[in-house]
Tab-separated table of C-alpha atoms and ligand atoms in Angstrom:
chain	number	residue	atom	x	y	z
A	1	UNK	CA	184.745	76.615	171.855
A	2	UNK	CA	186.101	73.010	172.440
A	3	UNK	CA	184.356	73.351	176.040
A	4	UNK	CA	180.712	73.982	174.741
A	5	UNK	CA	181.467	71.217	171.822
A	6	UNK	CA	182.294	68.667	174.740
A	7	UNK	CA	179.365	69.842	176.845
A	8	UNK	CA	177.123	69.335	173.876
A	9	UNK	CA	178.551	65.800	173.294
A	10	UNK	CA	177.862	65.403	176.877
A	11	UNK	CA	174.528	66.075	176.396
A	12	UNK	CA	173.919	64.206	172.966
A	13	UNK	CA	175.245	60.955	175.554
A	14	UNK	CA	173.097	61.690	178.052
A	15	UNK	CA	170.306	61.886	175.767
A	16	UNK	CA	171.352	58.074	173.835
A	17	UNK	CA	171.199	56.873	177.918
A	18	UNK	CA	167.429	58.427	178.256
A	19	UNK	CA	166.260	56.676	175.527
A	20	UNK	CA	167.559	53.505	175.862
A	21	UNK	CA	166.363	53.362	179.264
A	22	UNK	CA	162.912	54.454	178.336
A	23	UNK	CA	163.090	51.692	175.353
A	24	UNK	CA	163.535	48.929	178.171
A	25	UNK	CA	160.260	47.236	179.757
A	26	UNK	CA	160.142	46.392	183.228
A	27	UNK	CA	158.377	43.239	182.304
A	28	UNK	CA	156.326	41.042	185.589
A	29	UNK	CA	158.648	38.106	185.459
A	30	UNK	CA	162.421	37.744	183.769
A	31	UNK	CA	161.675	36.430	180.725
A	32	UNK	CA	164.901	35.814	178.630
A	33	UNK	CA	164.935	35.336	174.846
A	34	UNK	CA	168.364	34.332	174.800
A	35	UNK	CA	168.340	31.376	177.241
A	36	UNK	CA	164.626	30.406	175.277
A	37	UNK	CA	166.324	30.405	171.668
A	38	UNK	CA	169.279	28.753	172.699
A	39	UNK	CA	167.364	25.332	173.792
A	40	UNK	CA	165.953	25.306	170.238
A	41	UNK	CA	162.827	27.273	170.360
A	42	UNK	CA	162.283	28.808	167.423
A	43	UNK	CA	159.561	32.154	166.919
A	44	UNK	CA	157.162	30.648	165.965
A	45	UNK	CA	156.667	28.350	168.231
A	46	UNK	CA	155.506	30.886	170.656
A	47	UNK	CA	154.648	34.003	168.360
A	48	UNK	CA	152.346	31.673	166.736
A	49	UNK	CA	149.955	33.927	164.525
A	50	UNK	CA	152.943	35.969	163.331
A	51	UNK	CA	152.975	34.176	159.636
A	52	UNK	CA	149.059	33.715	159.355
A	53	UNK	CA	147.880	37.311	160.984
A	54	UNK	CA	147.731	40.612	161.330
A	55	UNK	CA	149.465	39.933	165.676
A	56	UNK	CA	152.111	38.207	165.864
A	57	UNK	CA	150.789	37.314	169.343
A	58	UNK	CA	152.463	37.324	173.020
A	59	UNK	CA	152.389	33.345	174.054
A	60	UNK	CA	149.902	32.233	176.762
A	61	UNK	CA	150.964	31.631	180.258
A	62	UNK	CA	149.595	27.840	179.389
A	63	UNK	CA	152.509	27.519	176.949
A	64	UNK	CA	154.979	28.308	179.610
A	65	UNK	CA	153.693	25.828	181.661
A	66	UNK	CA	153.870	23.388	178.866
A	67	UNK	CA	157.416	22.989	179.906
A	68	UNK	CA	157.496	25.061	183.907
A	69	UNK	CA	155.147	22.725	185.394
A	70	UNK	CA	157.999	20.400	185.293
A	71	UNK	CA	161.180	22.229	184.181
A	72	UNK	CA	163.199	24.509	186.765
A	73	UNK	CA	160.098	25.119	189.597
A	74	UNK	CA	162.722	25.660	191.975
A	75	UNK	CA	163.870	29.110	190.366
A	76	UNK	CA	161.591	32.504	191.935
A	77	UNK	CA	160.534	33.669	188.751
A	78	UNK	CA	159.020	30.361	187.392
A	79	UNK	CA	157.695	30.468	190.775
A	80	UNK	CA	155.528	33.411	189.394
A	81	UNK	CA	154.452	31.738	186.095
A	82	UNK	CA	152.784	28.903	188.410
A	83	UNK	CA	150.826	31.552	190.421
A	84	UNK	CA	149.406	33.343	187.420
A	85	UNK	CA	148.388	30.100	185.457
A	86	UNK	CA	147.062	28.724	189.078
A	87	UNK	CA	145.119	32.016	189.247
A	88	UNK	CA	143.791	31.137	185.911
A	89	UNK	CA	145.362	34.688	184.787
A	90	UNK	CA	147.615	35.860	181.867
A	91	UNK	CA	151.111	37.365	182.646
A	92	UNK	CA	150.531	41.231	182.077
A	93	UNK	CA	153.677	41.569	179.847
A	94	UNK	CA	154.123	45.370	178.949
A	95	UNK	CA	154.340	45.725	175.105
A	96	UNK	CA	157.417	46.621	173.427
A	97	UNK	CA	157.028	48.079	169.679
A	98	UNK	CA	153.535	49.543	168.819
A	99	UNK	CA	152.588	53.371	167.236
A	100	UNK	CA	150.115	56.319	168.659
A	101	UNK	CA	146.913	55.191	168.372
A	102	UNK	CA	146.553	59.021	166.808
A	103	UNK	CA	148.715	57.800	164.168
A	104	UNK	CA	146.002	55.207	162.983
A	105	UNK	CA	148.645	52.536	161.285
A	106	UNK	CA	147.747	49.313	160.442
A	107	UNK	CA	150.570	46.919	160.358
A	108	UNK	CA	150.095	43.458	159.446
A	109	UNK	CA	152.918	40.420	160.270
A	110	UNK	CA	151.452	37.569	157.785
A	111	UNK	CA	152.744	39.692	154.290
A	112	UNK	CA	155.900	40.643	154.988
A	113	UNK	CA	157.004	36.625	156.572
A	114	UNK	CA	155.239	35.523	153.624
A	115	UNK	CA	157.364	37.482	151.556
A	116	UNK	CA	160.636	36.488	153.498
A	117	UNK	CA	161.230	39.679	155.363
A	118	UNK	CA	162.989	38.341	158.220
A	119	UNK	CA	161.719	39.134	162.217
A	120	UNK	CA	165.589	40.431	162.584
A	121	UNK	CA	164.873	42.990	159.896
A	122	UNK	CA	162.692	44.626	162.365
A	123	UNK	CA	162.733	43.513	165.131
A	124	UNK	CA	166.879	43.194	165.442
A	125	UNK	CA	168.567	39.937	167.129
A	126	UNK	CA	166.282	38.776	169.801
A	127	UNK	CA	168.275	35.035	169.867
A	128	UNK	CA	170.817	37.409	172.093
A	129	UNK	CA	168.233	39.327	173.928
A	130	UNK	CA	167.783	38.975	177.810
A	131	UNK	CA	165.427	41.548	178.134
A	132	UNK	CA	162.879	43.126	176.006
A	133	UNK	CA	163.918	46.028	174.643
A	134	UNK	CA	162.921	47.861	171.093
A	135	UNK	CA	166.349	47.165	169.127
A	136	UNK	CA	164.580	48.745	165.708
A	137	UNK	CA	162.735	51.977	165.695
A	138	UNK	CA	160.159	52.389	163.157
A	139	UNK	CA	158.669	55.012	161.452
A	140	UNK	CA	156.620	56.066	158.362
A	141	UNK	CA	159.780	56.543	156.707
A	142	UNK	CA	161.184	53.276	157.422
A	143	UNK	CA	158.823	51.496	156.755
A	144	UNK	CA	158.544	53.309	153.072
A	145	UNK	CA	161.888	52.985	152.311
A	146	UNK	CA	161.520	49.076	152.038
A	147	UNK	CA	158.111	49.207	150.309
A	148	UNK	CA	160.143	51.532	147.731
A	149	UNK	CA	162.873	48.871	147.916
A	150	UNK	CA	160.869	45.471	147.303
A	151	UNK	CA	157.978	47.254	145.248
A	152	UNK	CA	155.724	46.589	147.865
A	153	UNK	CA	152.122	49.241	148.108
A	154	UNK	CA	152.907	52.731	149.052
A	155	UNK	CA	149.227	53.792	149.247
A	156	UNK	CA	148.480	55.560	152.589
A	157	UNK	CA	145.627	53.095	153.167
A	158	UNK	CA	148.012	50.183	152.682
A	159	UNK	CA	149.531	51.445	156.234
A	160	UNK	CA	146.593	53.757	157.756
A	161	UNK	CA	143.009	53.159	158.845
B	1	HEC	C1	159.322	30.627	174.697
B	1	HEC	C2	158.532	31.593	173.982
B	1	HEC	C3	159.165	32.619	173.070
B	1	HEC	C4	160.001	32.415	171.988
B	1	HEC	C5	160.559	31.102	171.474
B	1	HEC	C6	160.228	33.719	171.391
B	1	HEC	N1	159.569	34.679	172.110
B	1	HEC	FE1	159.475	36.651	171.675
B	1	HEC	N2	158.393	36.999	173.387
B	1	HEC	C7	157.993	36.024	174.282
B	1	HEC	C8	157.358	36.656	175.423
B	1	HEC	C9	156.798	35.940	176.653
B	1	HEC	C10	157.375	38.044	175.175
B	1	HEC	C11	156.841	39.150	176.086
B	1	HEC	C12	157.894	39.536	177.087
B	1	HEC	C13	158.968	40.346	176.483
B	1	HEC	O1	158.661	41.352	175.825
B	1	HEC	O2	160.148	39.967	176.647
B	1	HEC	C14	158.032	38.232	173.882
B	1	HEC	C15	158.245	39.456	173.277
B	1	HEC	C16	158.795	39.620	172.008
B	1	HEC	C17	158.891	40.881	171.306
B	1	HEC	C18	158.409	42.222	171.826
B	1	HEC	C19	156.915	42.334	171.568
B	1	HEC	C20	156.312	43.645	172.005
B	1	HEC	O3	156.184	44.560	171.186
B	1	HEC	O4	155.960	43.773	173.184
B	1	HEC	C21	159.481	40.634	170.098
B	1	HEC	C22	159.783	41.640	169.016
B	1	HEC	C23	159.781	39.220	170.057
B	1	HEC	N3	159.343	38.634	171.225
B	1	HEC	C24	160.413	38.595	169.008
B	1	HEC	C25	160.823	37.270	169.012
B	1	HEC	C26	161.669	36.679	167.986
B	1	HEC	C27	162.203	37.410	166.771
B	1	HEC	C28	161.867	35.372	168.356
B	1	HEC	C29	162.747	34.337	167.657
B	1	HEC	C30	164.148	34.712	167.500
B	1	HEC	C31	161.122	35.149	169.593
B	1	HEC	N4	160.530	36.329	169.957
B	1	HEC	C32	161.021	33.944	170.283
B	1	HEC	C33	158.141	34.668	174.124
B	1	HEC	C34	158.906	34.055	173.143
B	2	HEC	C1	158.364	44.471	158.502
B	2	HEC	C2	158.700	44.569	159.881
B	2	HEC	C3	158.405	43.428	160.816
B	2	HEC	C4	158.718	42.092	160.673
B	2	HEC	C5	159.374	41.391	159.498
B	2	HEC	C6	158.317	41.448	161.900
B	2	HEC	N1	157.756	42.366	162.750
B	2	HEC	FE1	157.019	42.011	164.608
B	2	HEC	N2	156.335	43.953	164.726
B	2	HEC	C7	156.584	44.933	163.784
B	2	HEC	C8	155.888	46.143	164.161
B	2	HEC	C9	155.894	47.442	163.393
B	2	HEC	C10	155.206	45.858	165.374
B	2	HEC	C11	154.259	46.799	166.129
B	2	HEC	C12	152.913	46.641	165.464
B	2	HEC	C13	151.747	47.329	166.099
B	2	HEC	O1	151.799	47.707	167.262
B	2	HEC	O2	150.708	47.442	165.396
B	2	HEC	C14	155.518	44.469	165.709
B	2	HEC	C15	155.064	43.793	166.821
B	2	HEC	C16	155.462	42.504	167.193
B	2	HEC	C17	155.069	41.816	168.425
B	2	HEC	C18	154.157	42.348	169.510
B	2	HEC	C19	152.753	42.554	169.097
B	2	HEC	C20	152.106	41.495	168.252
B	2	HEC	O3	152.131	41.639	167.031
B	2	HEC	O4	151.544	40.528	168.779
B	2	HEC	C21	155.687	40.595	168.422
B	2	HEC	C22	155.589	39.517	169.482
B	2	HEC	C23	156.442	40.500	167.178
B	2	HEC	N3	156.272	41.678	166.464
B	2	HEC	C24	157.189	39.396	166.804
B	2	HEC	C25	157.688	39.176	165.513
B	2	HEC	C26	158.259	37.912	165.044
B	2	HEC	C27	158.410	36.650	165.877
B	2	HEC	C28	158.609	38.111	163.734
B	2	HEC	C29	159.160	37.099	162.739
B	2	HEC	C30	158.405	35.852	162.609
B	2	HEC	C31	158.271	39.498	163.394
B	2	HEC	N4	157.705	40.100	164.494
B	2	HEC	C32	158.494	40.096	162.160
B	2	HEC	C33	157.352	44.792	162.659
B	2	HEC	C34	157.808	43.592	162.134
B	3	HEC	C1	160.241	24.187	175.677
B	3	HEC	C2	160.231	24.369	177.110
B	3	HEC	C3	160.066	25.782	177.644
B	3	HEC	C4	159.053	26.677	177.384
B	3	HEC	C5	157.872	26.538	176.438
B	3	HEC	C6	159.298	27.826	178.233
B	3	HEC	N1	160.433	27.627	178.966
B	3	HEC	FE1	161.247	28.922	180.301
B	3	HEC	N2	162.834	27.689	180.578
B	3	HEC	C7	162.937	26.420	180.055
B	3	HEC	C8	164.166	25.805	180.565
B	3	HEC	C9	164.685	24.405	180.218
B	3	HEC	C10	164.775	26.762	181.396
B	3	HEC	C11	166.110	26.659	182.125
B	3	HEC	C12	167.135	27.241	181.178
B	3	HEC	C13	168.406	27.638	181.837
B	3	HEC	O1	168.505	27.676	183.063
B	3	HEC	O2	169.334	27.945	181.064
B	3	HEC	C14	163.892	27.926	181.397
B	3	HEC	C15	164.135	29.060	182.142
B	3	HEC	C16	163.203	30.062	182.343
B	3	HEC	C17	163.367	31.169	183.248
B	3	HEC	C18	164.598	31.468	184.064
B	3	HEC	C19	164.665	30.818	185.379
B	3	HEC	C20	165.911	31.358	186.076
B	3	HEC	O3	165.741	32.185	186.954
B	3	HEC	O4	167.022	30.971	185.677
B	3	HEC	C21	162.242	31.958	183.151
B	3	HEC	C22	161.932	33.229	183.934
B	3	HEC	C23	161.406	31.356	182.150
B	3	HEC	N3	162.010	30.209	181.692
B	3	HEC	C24	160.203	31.888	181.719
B	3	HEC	C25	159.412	31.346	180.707
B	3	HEC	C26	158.186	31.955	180.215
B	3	HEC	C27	157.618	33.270	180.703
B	3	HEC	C28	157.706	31.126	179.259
B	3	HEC	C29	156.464	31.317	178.421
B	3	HEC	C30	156.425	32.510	177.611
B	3	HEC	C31	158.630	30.006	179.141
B	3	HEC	N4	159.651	30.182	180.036
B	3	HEC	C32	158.486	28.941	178.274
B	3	HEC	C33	162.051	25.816	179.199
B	3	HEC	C34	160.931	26.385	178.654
B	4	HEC	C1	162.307	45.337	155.185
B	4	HEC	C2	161.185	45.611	154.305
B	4	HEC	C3	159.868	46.097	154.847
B	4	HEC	C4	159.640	46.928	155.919
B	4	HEC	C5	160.658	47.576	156.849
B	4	HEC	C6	158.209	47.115	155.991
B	4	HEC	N1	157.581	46.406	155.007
B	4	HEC	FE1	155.559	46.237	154.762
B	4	HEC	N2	155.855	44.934	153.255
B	4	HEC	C7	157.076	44.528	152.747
B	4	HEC	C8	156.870	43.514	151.734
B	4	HEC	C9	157.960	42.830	150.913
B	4	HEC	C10	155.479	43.306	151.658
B	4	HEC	C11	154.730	42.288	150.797
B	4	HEC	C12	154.273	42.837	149.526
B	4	HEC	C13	153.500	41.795	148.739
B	4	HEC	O1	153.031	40.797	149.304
B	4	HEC	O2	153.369	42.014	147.553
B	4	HEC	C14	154.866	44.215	152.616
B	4	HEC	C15	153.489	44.311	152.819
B	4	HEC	C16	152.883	45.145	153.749
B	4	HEC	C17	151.462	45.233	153.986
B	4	HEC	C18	150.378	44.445	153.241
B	4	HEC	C19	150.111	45.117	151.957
B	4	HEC	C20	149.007	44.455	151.185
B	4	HEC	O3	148.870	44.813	150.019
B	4	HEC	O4	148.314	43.603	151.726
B	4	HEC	C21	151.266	46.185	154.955
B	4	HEC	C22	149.956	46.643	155.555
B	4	HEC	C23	152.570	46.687	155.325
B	4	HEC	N3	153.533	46.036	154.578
B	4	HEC	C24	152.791	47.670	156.269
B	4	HEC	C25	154.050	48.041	156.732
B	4	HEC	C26	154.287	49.013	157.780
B	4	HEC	C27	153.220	49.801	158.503
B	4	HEC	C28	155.629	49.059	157.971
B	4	HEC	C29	156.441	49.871	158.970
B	4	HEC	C30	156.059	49.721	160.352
B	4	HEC	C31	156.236	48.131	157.043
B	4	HEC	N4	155.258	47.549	156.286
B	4	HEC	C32	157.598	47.905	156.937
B	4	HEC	C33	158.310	44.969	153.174
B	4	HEC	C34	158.553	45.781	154.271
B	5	HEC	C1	154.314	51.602	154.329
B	5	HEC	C2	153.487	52.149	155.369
B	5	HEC	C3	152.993	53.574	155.295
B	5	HEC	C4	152.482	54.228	154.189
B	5	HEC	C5	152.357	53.707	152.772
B	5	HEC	C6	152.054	55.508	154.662
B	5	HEC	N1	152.293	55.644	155.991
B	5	HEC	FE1	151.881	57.294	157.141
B	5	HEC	N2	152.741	56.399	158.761
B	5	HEC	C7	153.209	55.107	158.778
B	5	HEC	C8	153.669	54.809	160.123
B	5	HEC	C9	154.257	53.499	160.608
B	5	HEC	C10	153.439	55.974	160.894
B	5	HEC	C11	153.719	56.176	162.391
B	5	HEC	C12	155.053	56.796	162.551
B	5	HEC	C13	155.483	56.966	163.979
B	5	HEC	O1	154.771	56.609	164.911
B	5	HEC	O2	156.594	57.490	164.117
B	5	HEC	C14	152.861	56.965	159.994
B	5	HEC	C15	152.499	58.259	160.375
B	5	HEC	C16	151.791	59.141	159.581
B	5	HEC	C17	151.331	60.426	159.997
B	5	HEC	C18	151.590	61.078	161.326
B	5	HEC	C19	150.526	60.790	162.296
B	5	HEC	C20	150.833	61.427	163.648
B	5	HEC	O3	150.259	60.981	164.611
B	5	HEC	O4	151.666	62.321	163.719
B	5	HEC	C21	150.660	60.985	158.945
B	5	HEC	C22	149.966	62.334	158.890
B	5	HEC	C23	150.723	60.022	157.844
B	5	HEC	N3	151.415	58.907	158.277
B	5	HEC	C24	150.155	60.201	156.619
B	5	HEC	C25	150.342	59.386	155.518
B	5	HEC	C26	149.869	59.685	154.162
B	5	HEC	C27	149.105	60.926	153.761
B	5	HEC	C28	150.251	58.629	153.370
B	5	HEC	C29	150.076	58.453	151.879
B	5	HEC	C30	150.685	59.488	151.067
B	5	HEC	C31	150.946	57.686	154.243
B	5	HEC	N4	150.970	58.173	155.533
B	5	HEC	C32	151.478	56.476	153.827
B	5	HEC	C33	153.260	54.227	157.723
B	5	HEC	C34	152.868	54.486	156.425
């Protein structure tokens, strides 16, 4: 009895390892929120659309080099941000949060920061995140739950296409 209770805790652990593994991107260069935030960056400045569109938008290599064609060109991995903007390329950064296409959702960024919701809300604390990982998991019932809450639309084709 206790034995095949422990075994299935075993399991259940194993399984909470699998998924946070799968969560975490293997992203092209070491790109560290934490270090970012704490020189006084704030979201904004690089997820630039994220109050005015539907994307938040991943920043373009040219506003890395903004600051890396001067600022630590010694290190590897800024190394690599010079040879994709000299290569006239964009970093192909591997995306973190998204849905099936199948499940045709539309999400939109501009309402909900125009209505105060904060990007910790769902998106968890990235000012202590060194890699990119999905700290919030989101789901049709999530994302109800707070449309309930606020009194926001609850029409299906307020979410779907
Ligand atoms: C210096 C630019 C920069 C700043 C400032 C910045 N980010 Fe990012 N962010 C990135 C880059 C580059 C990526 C893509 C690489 C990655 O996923 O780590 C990214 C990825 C993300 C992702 C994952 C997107 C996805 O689905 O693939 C989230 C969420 C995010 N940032 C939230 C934030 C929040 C919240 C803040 C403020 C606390 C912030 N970022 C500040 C550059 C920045
Ligand atoms: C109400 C929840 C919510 C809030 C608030 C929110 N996000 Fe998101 N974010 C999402 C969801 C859901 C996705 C995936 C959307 C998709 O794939 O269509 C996403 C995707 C992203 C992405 C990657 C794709 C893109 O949109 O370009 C980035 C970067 C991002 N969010 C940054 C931010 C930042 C920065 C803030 C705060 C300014 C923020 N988010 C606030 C839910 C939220
Ligand atoms: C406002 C200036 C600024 C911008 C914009 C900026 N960085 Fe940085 N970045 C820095 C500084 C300063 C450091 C050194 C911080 C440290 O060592 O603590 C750094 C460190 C790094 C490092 C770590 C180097 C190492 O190995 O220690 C990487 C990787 C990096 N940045 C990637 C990026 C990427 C990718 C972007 C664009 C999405 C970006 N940075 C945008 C200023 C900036
Ligand atoms: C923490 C609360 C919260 C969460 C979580 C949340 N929303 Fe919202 N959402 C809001 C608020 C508040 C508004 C703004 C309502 C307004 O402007 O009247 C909004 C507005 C929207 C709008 C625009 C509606 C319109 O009438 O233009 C869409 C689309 C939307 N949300 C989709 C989603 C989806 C999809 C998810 C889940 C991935 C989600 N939301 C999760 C609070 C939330
Ligand atoms: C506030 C946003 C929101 C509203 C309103 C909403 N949905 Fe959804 N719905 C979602 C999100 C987000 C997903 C994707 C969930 C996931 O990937 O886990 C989803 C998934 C689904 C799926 C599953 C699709 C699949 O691929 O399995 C169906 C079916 C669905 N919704 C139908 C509806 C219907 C019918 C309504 C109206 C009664 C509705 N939804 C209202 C956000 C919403």
């Amino acid at each position: 009895m206790i034995a095949s209770v422990l075994r299935g805790l075993a399991l259940a652990a194993l399984c909470a390892v699998g998924i946070t593994a799968l969560q975490a991107q293997q992203q092209p260069i070491a790109y560290s929120h934490k270090k970012h935030i704490a020189l006084g960056l704030a979201c904004l400045d690089c997820h630039s659309m994220a109050d005015i569109g539907p994307a938040a938008t991943i920043p373009s290599v040219r506003k890395c080099m903004l600051c890396h064609s001067t600022l630590a060109t010694d290190k590897p991995e800024v190394k690599k941000i010079a040879d994709y903007a000299a290569k006239g390329r964009e970093i192909p950064w591997q995306r973190v949060y998204g849905f099936e296409t199948q499940a045709l959702v539309k999400f939109n960024h501009a309402p909900h920061i125009r209505a105060k919701v904060e990007c910790a809300t769902c998106h968890g604390d990235m000012t202590q995140a060194d890699t990119a990982q999905k700290l919030v998991n989101h789901n049709m019932g999530t994302c109800i739950t707070c449309h309930r809450q606020k009194g926001a639309s609850q029409d299906c084709a307020t979410c779907h296409y």
